[in-house]
Coordinates of C-alpha atoms in Angstrom, one line a residue:
Chain A
E742 CA 0.5 0.0 0.1
A743 CA 0.9 3.5 -1.4
Q744 CA 1.8 5.2 1.8
V745 CA 4.3 8.1 4.0
T746 CA 4.4 6.4 7.5
Q747 CA 5.3 9.5 10.3
N748 CA 5.9 8.0 14.0
P749 CA 5.9 8.8 16.8
R750 CA 2.2 10.0 16.2
Y751 CA 2.1 11.9 19.4
L752 CA 4.8 13.2 22.0
I753 CA 5.0 14.6 25.6
T754 CA 8.6 16.2 26.4
V755 CA 10.1 18.7 28.2
T756 CA 11.5 22.2 27.1
G757 CA 14.8 21.6 25.0
K758 CA 15.3 17.2 24.9
K759 CA 15.9 16.7 21.1
L760 CA 13.8 14.9 19.6
T761 CA 13.2 13.3 16.0
V762 CA 9.9 13.4 13.9
T763 CA 10.8 10.3 11.0
C764 CA 8.8 10.3 7.8
S765 CA 9.0 7.2 5.4
Q766 CA 6.9 6.8 1.9
N767 CA 7.4 3.8 -0.3
M768 CA 6.0 5.0 -3.4
N769 CA 10.4 6.3 -4.6
H770 CA 8.8 9.7 -4.1
E771 CA 12.0 12.3 -5.2
Y772 CA 9.8 15.7 -3.7
M773 CA 9.5 15.0 0.2
S774 CA 7.7 17.9 2.7
W775 CA 7.0 19.1 6.3
Y776 CA 4.4 21.2 7.8
R777 CA 3.3 22.7 10.6
Q778 CA -0.5 23.0 11.7
D779 CA -1.7 25.5 14.3
P780 CA -5.5 26.4 14.4
G781 CA -6.9 29.2 12.4
L782 CA -3.0 29.3 10.7
G783 CA -3.6 25.9 8.2
L784 CA -0.9 24.5 7.6
R785 CA 3.2 26.0 7.4
Q786 CA 5.9 24.6 4.6
I787 CA 8.9 24.1 7.6
Y788 CA 10.7 22.3 5.0
Y789 CA 11.1 21.3 2.2
S790 CA 13.9 18.9 0.0
M791 CA 13.5 17.9 -4.1
N792 CA 15.2 15.3 -3.4
V793 CA 18.7 13.3 -2.6
E794 CA 20.6 15.3 -0.4
V795 CA 18.4 18.7 -1.3
T796 CA 17.2 21.3 1.5
D797 CA 15.6 24.4 1.8
K798 CA 14.1 26.2 4.0
G799 CA 10.0 26.8 3.4
D800 CA 8.4 29.1 5.5
V801 CA 8.7 28.2 9.1
P802 CA 11.9 27.4 9.5
E803 CA 13.6 28.7 12.7
G804 CA 14.1 25.7 15.9
Y805 CA 14.3 23.1 13.3
K806 CA 16.5 21.2 10.8
V807 CA 16.0 18.0 8.2
S808 CA 18.7 15.8 6.6
R809 CA 17.6 13.8 3.0
K810 CA 21.0 10.8 3.2
E811 CA 17.9 8.5 1.3
K812 CA 15.1 9.0 -0.9
R813 CA 12.9 7.8 1.3
N814 CA 13.1 9.4 4.3
F815 CA 13.2 12.7 5.7
P816 CA 13.3 13.3 9.5
L817 CA 12.5 16.8 10.9
I818 CA 14.8 17.6 13.9
L819 CA 14.0 19.8 17.0
E820 CA 17.6 19.8 18.6
S821 CA 16.2 22.0 22.3
P822 CA 12.3 21.9 21.4
S823 CA 10.6 24.9 22.4
P824 CA 6.7 25.2 23.7
N825 CA 6.3 27.4 20.5
Q826 CA 6.7 23.9 18.8
T827 CA 3.7 23.0 20.2
S828 CA 1.4 22.1 17.1
L829 CA 0.8 19.1 14.5
Y830 CA 4.1 18.2 12.0
F831 CA 2.6 16.6 8.6
C832 CA 5.5 14.6 6.2
A833 CA 4.3 14.5 2.7
S834 CA 5.0 13.3 -0.8
S835 CA 5.3 13.7 -4.4
Y836 CA 6.6 12.1 -7.2
T837 CA 7.9 15.5 -8.4
I838 CA 7.6 19.2 -7.6
N839 CA 4.1 20.1 -8.1
Q840 CA 2.7 16.5 -8.2
P841 CA -0.3 16.3 -5.9
Q842 CA 1.3 15.4 -2.9
H843 CA 0.4 12.6 -0.3
F844 CA 0.2 13.5 3.8
G845 CA 0.8 10.8 6.9
D846 CA -1.4 11.0 8.8
G847 CA 0.5 14.0 11.2
T848 CA 2.3 13.7 14.3
R849 CA 1.0 15.9 17.8
L850 CA 4.1 17.1 20.2
S851 CA 3.4 18.3 22.8
I852 CA 6.4 20.3 24.0
L853 CA 6.2 21.6 28.5
Chain B
A1163 CA 3.7 35.7 -1.7
Q1164 CA 0.5 33.6 -2.5
T1165 CA -2.2 34.5 0.3
V1166 CA -5.2 32.1 0.8
T1167 CA -8.3 34.2 2.6
Q1168 CA -11.2 31.3 4.1
S1169 CA -13.6 34.0 5.8
Q1170 CA -15.9 31.1 6.6
P1171 CA -14.1 29.8 9.6
E1172 CA -17.3 27.4 10.7
M1173 CA -20.0 26.5 8.1
S1174 CA -23.3 23.5 8.9
V1175 CA -25.9 22.4 7.0
Q1176 CA -28.4 19.4 7.3
E1177 CA -27.6 16.0 5.6
A1178 CA -28.0 15.9 1.2
E1179 CA -28.5 20.0 1.3
T1180 CA -25.9 21.1 -0.8
V1181 CA -23.6 23.9 0.6
T1182 CA -21.1 25.9 -1.4
L1183 CA -17.3 26.9 0.4
S1184 CA -15.7 29.7 -0.4
C1185 CA -11.4 30.8 -0.6
T1186 CA -10.5 34.0 -2.5
Y1187 CA -6.5 33.5 -2.5
D1188 CA -4.2 36.6 -4.2
T1189 CA -1.2 35.8 -6.8
S1190 CA 1.0 37.5 -9.2
E1191 CA 1.2 34.6 -10.9
S1192 CA -1.1 33.1 -14.0
N1193 CA 0.8 28.8 -14.3
Y1194 CA 0.2 27.2 -10.4
Y1195 CA -2.6 24.6 -8.9
L1196 CA -5.2 24.9 -6.5
F1197 CA -7.1 22.7 -4.5
W1198 CA -9.8 21.3 -1.3
Y1199 CA -8.1 19.0 1.7
K1200 CA -10.5 17.4 3.3
Q1201 CA -9.6 16.7 6.6
P1202 CA -11.3 14.6 9.5
P1203 CA -11.8 14.3 13.2
S1204 CA -8.8 11.5 12.8
R1205 CA -6.4 14.5 11.1
Q1206 CA -6.3 12.6 7.8
M1207 CA -5.2 14.9 5.0
I1208 CA -7.2 14.2 2.2
L1209 CA -7.3 15.3 -1.0
V1210 CA -11.3 15.8 -3.1
I1211 CA -10.0 18.2 -5.4
R1212 CA -7.6 20.0 -8.2
Q1213 CA -7.2 22.6 -10.2
E1214 CA -5.4 23.7 -12.8
A1215 CA -5.2 26.9 -13.3
Y1216 CA -4.5 27.1 -17.3
K1217 CA -8.2 25.4 -17.5
Q1218 CA -11.3 27.1 -18.0
Q1219 CA -13.6 24.3 -17.3
N1220 CA -14.2 23.8 -13.7
A1221 CA -13.4 20.3 -11.9
T1222 CA -15.9 17.7 -10.5
E1223 CA -15.2 15.1 -8.5
N1224 CA -18.5 13.4 -7.5
R1225 CA -20.8 15.1 -5.9
F1226 CA -17.9 18.1 -4.9
S1227 CA -17.0 20.2 -7.3
V1228 CA -15.6 24.2 -7.8
N1229 CA -16.3 27.3 -9.1
F1230 CA -13.3 28.6 -10.5
Q1231 CA -13.3 32.4 -10.8
K1232 CA -9.8 33.4 -12.1
A1233 CA -9.9 37.0 -12.9
A1234 CA -11.7 37.4 -9.5
K1235 CA -9.2 35.3 -8.2
S1236 CA -11.7 33.1 -6.1
F1237 CA -12.1 28.8 -6.1
S1238 CA -15.2 27.8 -4.0
L1239 CA -16.1 24.5 -2.9
K1240 CA -20.0 22.5 -2.8
I1241 CA -20.1 20.2 -1.9
S1242 CA -24.2 18.8 -3.1
D1243 CA -26.1 15.5 -1.5
S1244 CA -23.4 15.7 1.9
Q1245 CA -23.7 12.8 4.2
L1246 CA -22.4 12.9 7.4
G1247 CA -19.3 11.5 6.5
D1248 CA -18.6 14.7 4.9
T1249 CA -18.3 16.3 8.7
A1250 CA -14.7 17.9 8.5
M1251 CA -12.2 20.4 7.8
Y1252 CA -11.4 22.1 5.0
F1253 CA -8.6 23.3 3.2
C1254 CA -7.9 25.5 0.3
A1255 CA -4.1 25.5 -1.2
F1256 CA -2.3 27.0 -3.7
M1257 CA 1.0 25.6 -5.3
S1258 CA 3.2 27.5 -7.8
R1259 CA 4.0 25.5 -11.1
E1260 CA 6.3 28.7 -11.6
T1261 CA 8.7 28.7 -8.2
S1262 CA 10.4 26.1 -6.7
G1263 CA 10.1 24.3 -3.8
S1264 CA 6.9 22.7 -4.2
R1265 CA 4.9 24.8 -1.7
L1266 CA 1.3 24.8 -0.7
T1267 CA 0.1 28.0 0.7
F1268 CA -3.0 27.2 3.0
G1269 CA -5.7 28.9 3.6
E1270 CA -7.4 28.8 7.5
G1271 CA -9.4 26.0 6.6
T1272 CA -13.5 25.5 6.9
Q1273 CA -15.2 23.6 9.9
L1274 CA -17.8 21.9 8.1
T1275 CA -20.8 19.8 10.1
V1276 CA -23.7 17.6 8.4
N1277 CA -26.0 17.5 10.7
P1278 CA -28.8 14.3 10.4

């Protein structure tokens, strides 16, 4: 089954404790992206990657890092999480840029 | 930069009736896509319908159709014969075909409730 898999689905942690949210797709998609969803703001792009070892900033990259060492994986790293990063996070992928994106099921992060 | 505005935070409709969700956007580009995504309580993001800006014909997908007015920069979603399973948050989104990054710019969302 074609899918985008995010882990964990839920995480409660404390300020400053490094965390990684994993994202994996099994569709051989070149393009992957991370979004955060906040009430009243819709979804905003954090980072994106157009292929292995090619990443770039989206609209709200501060406080986040990403890497794309393999085509299927695109982890989101919060080196020193803060409460303002409490949000619902989505990973998405598409075969190429400007194609409809497939979304993962979301990761709810709470930073205390 | 593009912006997308959904001016209706919440809407409700009776089962089997028709409802229209509004979306306006602002862009200086002429080549782009517009989307409607549905987010049910399970919080999955589900693509409902897509419109390519160069196509004058409005997209339709079963009970879902759009009214795309390019000059007015308006992209409304009509849901016919509403069903209880249509209860969800609906997001309008814009994607440029002219710039890199494949960024989806989302509106704020409209929470639709279908009442029995």
